XYZ file of C-alpha atoms in Angstrom:
603
model
C 0.000 0.000 0.000
C 1.462 3.356 -1.004
C 2.345 5.616 1.900
C 1.195 9.244 1.975
C 4.180 11.286 0.882
C 4.737 14.718 2.428
C 4.840 17.408 -0.272
C 7.281 20.263 -0.437
C 6.745 22.962 2.190
C 4.105 25.508 1.185
C 4.903 28.781 2.937
C 1.705 30.546 1.844
C -0.322 29.010 4.657
C 0.760 27.466 7.917
C -0.349 26.810 11.481
C 1.722 27.428 14.560
C 2.120 24.550 17.011
C 3.999 26.376 19.754
C 7.648 26.726 20.593
C 10.274 24.029 20.263
C 10.802 24.214 24.014
C 7.102 23.594 24.695
C 7.069 20.634 22.326
C 10.215 19.153 23.828
C 8.851 19.521 27.357
C 5.438 18.009 26.556
C 6.584 15.445 23.993
C 3.314 15.854 22.098
C 1.082 18.828 21.265
C -2.319 18.987 19.574
C -3.363 21.975 17.504
C -6.375 22.914 15.390
C -5.720 22.342 11.734
C -8.914 23.232 9.909
C -7.132 26.102 8.181
C -4.893 23.667 6.333
C -7.366 20.846 5.811
C -6.970 18.839 9.016
C -10.582 18.406 10.144
C -9.747 16.635 13.392
C -6.705 18.596 14.453
C -3.021 17.842 14.170
C -0.794 16.015 16.612
C 2.842 17.070 16.749
C 5.402 14.721 18.305
C 8.950 15.414 19.397
C 10.698 12.111 18.793
C 14.369 11.260 18.491
C 15.320 14.917 18.196
C 12.823 15.863 15.482
C 9.291 17.209 15.151
C 6.676 15.165 13.294
C 3.094 16.191 12.509
C 0.232 13.815 11.722
C -3.525 14.008 11.522
C -4.850 13.545 15.054
C -7.395 10.938 13.960
C -6.316 7.310 13.613
C -7.488 6.223 10.152
C -8.666 2.898 11.556
C -11.313 3.850 14.106
C -10.685 7.546 14.748
C -8.891 7.365 18.107
C -6.816 10.515 18.790
C -3.137 10.047 18.150
C -2.418 12.524 20.926
C -3.107 9.559 23.208
C -0.866 7.251 21.226
C 2.776 6.351 21.759
C 5.987 6.659 19.764
C 8.877 4.241 20.027
C 11.751 3.573 17.647
C 10.109 5.614 14.907
C 6.796 3.747 15.144
C 3.571 5.550 16.119
C 1.061 3.230 17.790
C -2.616 3.989 18.288
C -3.430 2.846 21.798
C -6.945 1.653 21.003
C -6.512 -1.193 18.528
C -2.716 -0.960 18.383
C -2.473 -0.025 14.724
C 1.115 0.964 13.951
C 2.458 3.598 11.584
C 5.812 4.834 10.393
C 5.993 8.241 12.031
C 7.930 9.837 9.190
C 5.876 8.761 6.183
C 2.551 7.886 7.820
C 2.584 4.465 6.191
C 0.693 1.835 8.151
C 2.134 -1.505 9.133
C -1.360 -2.908 9.719
C -3.634 -3.055 6.707
C -6.828 -3.005 8.741
C -5.998 0.661 9.287
C -4.911 3.086 6.580
C -1.998 5.424 6.054
C -2.201 8.468 8.290
C -1.771 11.869 6.705
C 1.465 13.612 7.640
C 2.256 17.313 7.433
C 5.517 19.094 6.650
C 7.028 20.720 9.731
C 9.250 23.787 9.744
C 11.150 25.188 12.716
C 11.763 28.919 12.502
C 13.110 31.170 15.257
C 12.387 28.569 17.904
C 8.784 28.023 16.822
C 7.163 24.976 15.199
C 5.087 25.562 12.054
C 2.894 23.058 10.209
C 2.243 23.383 6.478
C -0.655 22.086 4.373
C -0.820 18.667 2.792
C -3.932 18.767 0.649
C -5.080 16.330 -2.017
C -7.467 16.996 -4.878
C -10.533 14.938 -5.784
C -8.604 12.890 -8.324
C -6.018 11.872 -5.749
C -8.745 11.037 -3.250
C -10.567 8.873 -5.766
C -7.370 7.031 -6.674
C -6.712 6.461 -2.983
C -10.154 4.991 -2.300
C -10.043 2.800 -5.394
C -6.772 1.391 -4.151
C -8.276 0.864 -0.710
C -11.192 -0.927 -2.326
C -8.708 -3.258 -3.999
C -6.882 -3.812 -0.730
C -10.095 -4.475 1.151
C -10.955 -7.148 -1.390
C -7.463 -8.597 -1.470
C -7.190 -8.863 2.298
C -10.918 -9.574 2.786
C -11.237 -6.818 5.395
C -14.877 -5.767 5.499
C -14.194 -2.523 7.331
C -11.810 -1.358 4.642
C -14.339 -2.356 1.976
C -17.054 -0.274 3.617
C -14.767 2.732 4.017
C -13.774 2.571 0.384
C -17.363 2.355 -0.861
C -18.393 5.306 1.251
C -15.375 7.369 0.261
C -15.999 6.717 -3.420
C -19.715 7.437 -3.080
C -18.973 10.808 -1.467
C -16.781 11.677 -4.443
C -19.711 10.932 -6.794
C -17.918 7.944 -8.246
C -20.325 6.109 -10.570
C -21.618 2.908 -9.012
C -20.679 1.104 -12.221
C -17.006 1.862 -11.539
C -17.222 0.263 -8.103
C -19.062 -2.766 -9.449
C -16.558 -3.270 -12.270
C -13.674 -3.067 -9.833
C -15.184 -5.629 -7.485
C -16.272 -7.919 -10.314
C -12.783 -7.946 -11.792
C -11.420 -9.087 -8.454
C -14.088 -11.756 -8.079
C -13.451 -13.130 -11.545
C -9.673 -13.113 -11.322
C -9.241 -14.399 -7.801
C -12.512 -16.114 -7.000
C -14.289 -17.760 -9.889
C -11.203 -18.490 -11.947
C -9.695 -20.335 -8.964
C -12.876 -22.019 -7.833
C -13.569 -25.534 -9.085
C -17.257 -24.632 -9.081
C -16.721 -21.523 -11.209
C -18.998 -18.570 -10.567
C -19.384 -17.754 -6.921
C -22.296 -16.476 -4.876
C -20.528 -13.164 -4.350
C -20.738 -12.234 -8.013
C -24.438 -12.989 -8.016
C -24.977 -10.733 -4.997
C -22.854 -7.956 -6.489
C -24.824 -8.052 -9.736
C -28.108 -8.035 -7.874
C -27.194 -5.029 -5.744
C -26.127 -3.095 -8.836
C -29.492 -3.776 -10.443
C -31.545 -2.551 -7.488
C -29.672 0.684 -6.759
C -32.197 2.927 -8.486
C -34.995 1.494 -6.347
C -33.207 2.296 -3.080
C -33.124 5.420 -0.976
C -29.942 7.408 -1.678
C -28.612 6.719 1.816
C -28.921 2.967 1.262
C -27.121 2.769 -2.055
C -23.676 2.681 -0.495
C -24.870 -0.032 1.880
C -26.091 -2.123 -1.045
C -22.775 -1.764 -2.846
C -20.973 -2.709 0.339
C -22.976 -5.945 0.560
C -21.990 -6.800 -2.990
C -18.329 -5.941 -2.480
C -18.178 -7.839 0.802
C -19.651 -10.966 -0.764
C -17.126 -10.925 -3.594
C -14.285 -10.542 -1.107
C -15.543 -13.541 0.825
C -15.761 -15.636 -2.333
C -12.172 -14.953 -3.293
C -10.791 -15.309 0.219
C -8.573 -18.363 0.488
C -8.390 -18.752 -3.290
C -6.310 -15.734 -4.074
C -2.643 -15.309 -4.679
C -0.569 -13.244 -2.285
C -0.957 -9.549 -2.981
C 2.089 -7.351 -2.801
C 2.381 -4.676 -0.164
C 4.247 -1.483 -0.956
C 7.416 -0.460 0.884
C 7.251 2.572 3.115
C 7.951 5.849 1.341
C 10.376 6.825 4.093
C 14.007 7.150 3.065
C 17.329 6.477 4.759
C 16.037 4.298 7.574
C 19.106 2.619 9.100
C 19.236 -1.068 8.275
C 19.690 -1.800 11.971
C 16.311 -0.240 12.681
C 14.619 -2.146 9.876
C 16.155 -5.361 11.168
C 14.885 -4.592 14.668
C 11.414 -3.787 13.343
C 11.305 -6.999 11.343
C 12.284 -9.170 14.291
C 9.775 -7.470 16.567
C 6.950 -7.855 14.057
C 7.807 -11.528 13.544
C 7.925 -11.959 17.316
C 4.308 -10.803 17.638
C 3.296 -12.667 14.447
C 2.437 -9.460 12.592
C 2.815 -10.690 9.027
C 1.842 -7.531 7.141
C 4.079 -5.310 9.241
C 7.026 -7.660 8.811
C 6.478 -7.924 5.068
C 6.280 -4.184 4.617
C 9.459 -3.727 6.635
C 11.245 -6.311 4.503
C 10.064 -4.653 1.303
C 11.298 -1.320 2.626
C 14.735 -2.754 3.346
C 14.976 -4.130 -0.185
C 13.694 -0.919 -1.770
C 16.175 1.115 0.272
C 19.062 -0.864 -1.201
C 19.932 -3.192 1.664
C 22.571 -5.694 0.595
C 21.796 -9.403 0.238
C 23.926 -10.021 3.314
C 21.990 -7.485 5.382
C 18.641 -8.923 4.349
C 19.838 -12.481 4.929
C 21.021 -11.504 8.401
C 17.595 -10.002 9.114
C 15.756 -13.157 8.070
C 18.144 -15.555 9.794
C 17.944 -13.601 13.038
C 14.154 -13.737 13.049
C 14.242 -17.419 12.101
C 16.466 -18.327 15.044
C 14.905 -16.063 17.663
C 12.998 -19.220 18.579
C 13.956 -22.884 18.481
C 13.604 -25.083 15.388
C 10.715 -23.097 13.958
C 8.104 -25.238 12.234
C 10.271 -28.324 12.478
C 12.935 -27.101 10.008
C 10.605 -25.570 7.431
C 11.305 -21.914 8.224
C 15.072 -21.957 7.913
C 14.845 -24.405 5.011
C 12.672 -21.896 3.169
C 14.928 -18.948 3.979
C 17.936 -20.821 2.632
C 16.076 -21.878 -0.495
C 14.871 -18.339 -1.158
C 18.418 -17.026 -1.228
C 19.557 -19.913 -3.362
C 16.829 -19.080 -5.827
C 18.004 -15.472 -5.883
C 21.477 -16.719 -6.672
C 19.953 -18.206 -9.808
C 17.559 -15.456 -10.875
C 19.429 -12.412 -9.597
C 19.099 -10.180 -6.561
C 16.953 -7.741 -8.531
C 14.106 -10.231 -8.046
C 14.365 -10.048 -4.251
C 11.158 -8.054 -3.883
C 9.316 -10.800 -5.771
C 10.852 -13.736 -3.921
C 11.523 -12.873 -0.292
C 8.194 -11.386 0.853
C 6.532 -14.715 0.087
C 8.335 -16.393 2.957
C 7.298 -13.880 5.620
C 3.941 -15.519 6.475
C 5.636 -18.834 7.155
C 8.138 -17.237 9.517
C 5.509 -15.185 11.325
C 3.065 -18.039 11.862
C 5.583 -20.786 12.571
C 5.613 -23.004 15.635
C 8.273 -22.501 18.299
C 9.706 -25.725 19.618
C 10.657 -24.380 23.035
C 6.917 -24.559 23.661
C 6.855 -28.296 22.960
C 7.135 -31.093 25.476
C 10.101 -32.836 23.841
C 12.315 -29.765 24.215
C 11.561 -29.437 27.926
C 10.976 -32.968 29.217
C 12.562 -35.119 30.478
C 15.569 -32.829 29.906
C 15.047 -29.091 29.598
C 17.122 -28.358 26.516
C 16.346 -24.647 26.704
C 18.119 -24.397 30.052
C 21.177 -25.988 28.448
C 21.279 -23.836 25.323
C 20.415 -20.386 26.663
C 23.523 -19.890 28.850
C 25.694 -20.940 25.918
C 23.893 -18.535 23.586
C 24.698 -15.675 25.936
C 28.392 -16.584 25.789
C 28.607 -16.695 21.986
C 29.878 -13.098 21.596
C 32.801 -13.964 23.869
C 33.853 -17.257 22.287
C 32.977 -17.032 18.581
C 35.230 -15.341 16.033
C 32.934 -14.377 13.172
C 35.956 -13.443 11.056
C 37.459 -16.935 11.219
C 37.917 -18.434 7.744
C 36.102 -21.744 7.139
C 38.437 -24.593 6.260
C 36.188 -27.645 6.422
C 38.428 -29.051 9.116
C 36.784 -30.243 12.296
C 37.606 -33.098 14.626
C 35.470 -36.218 14.281
C 35.370 -36.217 18.087
C 33.022 -33.237 17.831
C 30.605 -35.299 15.737
C 30.881 -38.172 18.208
C 29.937 -35.806 21.035
C 26.937 -34.576 19.072
C 25.707 -38.134 18.591
C 25.997 -39.103 22.248
C 23.120 -39.238 24.723
C 24.252 -36.098 26.562
C 22.922 -32.760 25.274
C 25.016 -30.707 27.695
C 28.186 -32.428 26.492
C 27.211 -31.680 22.890
C 26.834 -27.968 23.637
C 30.075 -27.967 25.618
C 31.893 -29.547 22.677
C 30.632 -26.866 20.295
C 31.538 -24.047 22.672
C 35.015 -25.529 23.126
C 35.399 -25.645 19.353
C 34.442 -21.978 19.119
C 36.917 -21.092 21.845
C 39.556 -22.910 19.835
C 38.910 -20.643 16.856
C 36.641 -22.854 14.759
C 34.721 -20.922 12.110
C 30.946 -20.880 12.405
C 30.503 -22.534 9.003
C 32.796 -25.408 10.016
C 30.892 -26.030 13.240
C 27.626 -25.905 11.313
C 28.959 -28.429 8.809
C 29.950 -30.799 11.609
C 26.417 -30.600 13.009
C 24.964 -31.183 9.541
C 27.159 -34.240 9.089
C 26.072 -35.604 12.465
C 22.448 -35.190 11.407
C 23.171 -37.016 8.134
C 24.539 -39.945 10.116
C 21.148 -40.273 11.781
C 19.870 -41.234 8.316
C 22.826 -43.496 7.579
C 22.196 -45.328 10.857
C 18.393 -45.307 10.663
C 17.163 -48.885 11.293
C 14.210 -50.247 9.360
C 12.662 -51.341 12.660
C 11.457 -47.748 13.102
C 8.044 -46.665 11.930
C 8.093 -45.540 8.319
C 6.974 -42.007 9.165
C 10.080 -41.524 11.290
C 12.121 -41.179 8.119
C 10.557 -37.720 7.820
C 11.631 -36.824 11.343
C 15.314 -37.472 10.718
C 15.053 -35.846 7.296
C 13.714 -32.656 8.874
C 16.582 -32.736 11.351
C 19.053 -33.071 8.499
C 17.600 -30.336 6.292
C 17.492 -27.914 9.217
C 21.129 -28.485 10.115
C 22.138 -28.342 6.476
C 20.258 -25.060 5.987
C 22.070 -23.580 8.974
C 25.360 -24.731 7.459
C 24.588 -23.168 4.088
C 23.494 -19.853 5.571
C 26.536 -19.829 7.869
C 28.726 -19.807 4.770
C 26.703 -16.931 3.368
C 26.210 -14.683 6.408
C 27.948 -15.800 9.615
C 26.350 -14.046 12.579
C 25.822 -14.475 16.292
C 22.115 -15.009 15.693
C 22.782 -17.784 13.215
C 25.254 -19.323 15.656
C 22.252 -19.943 17.882
C 20.904 -22.055 15.036
C 24.014 -24.239 15.273
C 23.311 -24.816 18.963
C 19.669 -25.524 18.178
C 20.801 -27.963 15.499
C 22.903 -29.831 18.042
C 19.772 -30.336 20.132
C 17.892 -31.518 17.064
C 20.569 -34.168 16.536
C 20.237 -35.163 20.185
C 16.468 -35.504 19.888
C 16.917 -37.928 16.990
C 19.001 -40.353 19.034
C 16.118 -42.729 19.737
C 15.693 -43.242 15.989
C 19.130 -44.864 15.899
C 18.241 -47.589 18.401
C 19.569 -50.023 17.424
C 21.789 -48.258 14.889
C 22.072 -49.578 11.365
C 25.721 -50.244 10.551
C 27.746 -49.885 7.401
C 28.254 -53.259 5.724
C 31.268 -55.305 6.759
C 33.930 -56.751 4.479
C 32.042 -59.991 3.870
C 28.844 -58.193 2.889
C 30.727 -55.838 0.607
C 32.606 -58.682 -1.042
C 29.296 -60.286 -1.987
C 28.431 -57.258 -4.127
C 29.596 -56.816 -7.745
C 32.839 -55.002 -8.450
C 32.095 -53.536 -11.861
C 30.818 -49.938 -11.580
C 28.111 -50.392 -14.207
C 26.869 -53.554 -12.549
C 26.699 -51.735 -9.236
C 24.676 -48.806 -10.577
C 22.379 -51.201 -12.437
C 21.833 -53.159 -9.245
C 21.079 -49.983 -7.299
C 18.314 -49.098 -9.751
C 16.992 -52.657 -9.631
C 16.859 -52.558 -5.840
C 14.705 -49.444 -6.078
C 12.278 -51.420 -8.246
C 11.503 -53.416 -5.108
C 10.252 -52.389 -1.721
C 12.289 -52.157 1.477
C 15.747 -52.807 0.036
C 17.202 -50.174 2.345
C 20.235 -51.926 3.774
C 21.334 -53.519 0.515
C 21.007 -50.244 -1.393
C 23.321 -48.664 1.161
C 25.742 -51.571 0.773
C 25.831 -51.197 -3.024
C 26.649 -47.501 -2.790
C 29.306 -48.026 -0.145
C 30.841 -50.845 -2.197
C 31.013 -48.609 -5.258
C 32.769 -45.858 -3.338
C 35.233 -48.011 -1.418
C 36.400 -49.537 -4.706
C 37.457 -46.066 -5.833
C 35.216 -45.846 -8.892
C 34.573 -42.475 -10.509
C 31.720 -40.932 -8.465
C 29.841 -39.245 -11.319
C 28.095 -42.351 -12.763
C 26.896 -43.241 -9.272
C 25.575 -39.735 -8.642
C 23.786 -39.823 -11.993
C 22.186 -43.154 -11.143
C 21.042 -41.878 -7.761
C 19.540 -38.788 -9.360
C 17.823 -40.871 -12.012
C 16.449 -43.149 -9.335
C 14.557 -40.208 -7.850
C 13.440 -38.651 -11.120
C 11.858 -41.817 -12.510
C 9.560 -42.008 -9.483
C 6.728 -39.722 -8.429
C 9.017 -37.769 -6.128
C 7.613 -35.628 -3.387
C 8.955 -32.542 -1.686
C 11.022 -34.554 0.779
C 12.592 -36.705 -1.912
C 14.009 -33.654 -3.629
C 15.169 -32.233 -0.312
C 17.042 -35.408 0.550
C 18.685 -35.612 -2.842
C 19.677 -31.962 -3.110
C 20.901 -31.386 0.429
C 22.606 -34.761 0.566
C 24.518 -34.151 -2.645
C 25.436 -30.649 -1.520
C 26.918 -31.931 1.732
C 28.663 -34.758 -0.141
C 30.400 -32.269 -2.433
C 31.312 -29.933 0.437
C 32.942 -32.775 2.354
C 34.686 -34.281 -0.658
C 36.092 -30.877 -1.613
C 38.127 -30.736 1.608
C 39.282 -34.345 1.431
C 36.762 -35.869 3.830
C 36.072 -38.829 1.573
C 34.839 -41.303 4.178
C 32.418 -38.765 5.593
C 31.203 -37.854 2.107
C 30.588 -41.534 1.331
C 28.447 -41.939 4.421
C 26.260 -39.080 3.227
C 25.699 -40.844 -0.106
C 24.773 -43.992 1.797
C 22.173 -41.929 3.657
C 20.697 -40.760 0.338
C 20.591 -44.300 -1.057
C 18.888 -45.669 2.034
C 16.242 -42.931 1.877
C 15.626 -43.584 -1.813
C 15.284 -47.330 -1.326
C 12.854 -46.790 1.538
C 10.626 -44.614 -0.653
C 10.700 -46.636 -3.877
C 9.058 -47.741 -6.046
C 6.099 -45.437 -6.613
C 3.425 -45.634 -9.319
C 5.697 -43.568 -11.604
C 2.711 -41.834 -13.141
C 4.684 -38.617 -13.549
C 7.274 -40.398 -15.625
C 4.573 -42.004 -17.741
C 3.212 -38.594 -18.650
C 6.688 -37.382 -19.508
C 7.344 -40.437 -21.635
C 4.193 -39.798 -23.649
C 5.336 -36.233 -24.290
C 8.761 -37.463 -25.279
C 7.315 -39.969 -27.725
C 5.207 -37.294 -29.332
C 8.246 -35.058 -29.576
C 10.033 -37.826 -31.416
C 7.164 -38.140 -33.865
C 5.931 -41.518 -32.675
C 2.336 -42.508 -33.289
C 0.929 -42.780 -29.797
C -2.437 -43.824 -31.215
C -1.021 -46.794 -33.113
C -2.217 -50.209 -31.899
C 0.181 -52.085 -29.687
C 1.960 -55.081 -31.156
C 1.087 -57.092 -28.067
């Protein structure tokens, strides 16, 4: 939503608000503003060394802003807690509206307020936009305000109906399996009866039609973009603080608008990534890995499409962050061992022990991984803190945690329930996302994610009881030696159900014989693509291969092999599927080749 921009100072007409000293002493002054178009008076605030003037009437429900509060550049109405950027008047809460601001001039120790008028054309454009927003957000109060505002400006009813109908058709009927919705019927009916109604009821009739269309489209619409604030030169530190606070109170619109402002103001990818990672780790293991997974994926997508698409990509992840679960509220994180009490003291010490400038080397002691896999969460945290004290880079510690989480998959016994595969996968993708973001933007906030990841690994310990083991020499010797035979056998195993252990043995055999890895990786990728792969299948393949390459690049061959075994075991556990997706692709491929699909079969 576009914020109300303050025009250049008009010195032909102004209203005095008192002296600077009076304003500083009181903090807030209210003055009559009818002479410059402020029907309800003007509130002037002295905040952070500057004077700001706004209309005294909250655009939501009319509460006087003189009884509101200002903090960190945010004006809050103390009735329904609508929040506004004090400088631009832009609202963070779409159930309200932007508040009109007025240019302020200080001359000879006195505070002067200048006009900020709009003409009828600007007013009409504003209310048409508010009508759109009321429909998009399905806020009936905003819809009613827009209809009334447009009616007062003598806007033809046909214009309002067309606007609402366009929304209903684009975002309701076209996305509804049943087609035309009841809302469009009601809207059409109200338009037809307007001439039979008393003038004072015509706006009410239009409101009923608009409201019904908004209800039809609700839940079937795409996400509608919010506009960044029109304010300029807001320090990135303030925007980051705003974003985290809005996420903390689950205020999705406010957080999104803050993020869009940061991007529009030219914040760097690193600054924006730091903002999102901080909010994502302000609580433990948000949404069971999904939040940080999504943040990491969003930045990886931007690596592919370019940072200039940030305003299209990143705002889409804000709702997930804002509404996510917080695992410190769950039983497993507090009983029988209170993991929060173990992690919090360590988090406080991170600024003292962690060198954020340390260069990642991929070198970490396997003893650290062993500590992470033990049945002692305090020892795991102690091991990480000792590594930080020894100068270990954040990305290296994060990689060690990610590798430990991968071993939970390598050692996952088939005696577990099938659904538990997803549990250890979520643990792995979370730790791997932390590791990837730690390479991108190491920060103290993200370091908390490493500690959280260690607790995630601890919580997965019961899914390695008893642990599955890598095959011994005798088992390996029973497998083929030829690389092509091994890859062929791997694919054949995935044509059968529950060949988990043998699939892992085939992959480990291939690697220990020193064969070129690429044919094996291609076979593993093909094994997924020929199925009807789900979201988790792609996660396992992508993150597993990424960790494999990261480990192999620094000479950790044995560790990298164990990650590939984890991938193979997952794939074998989830194969075969109906392969309907592949069938559709094969038909398309045959047509592309010019084959006669319609020809009778020879069989």
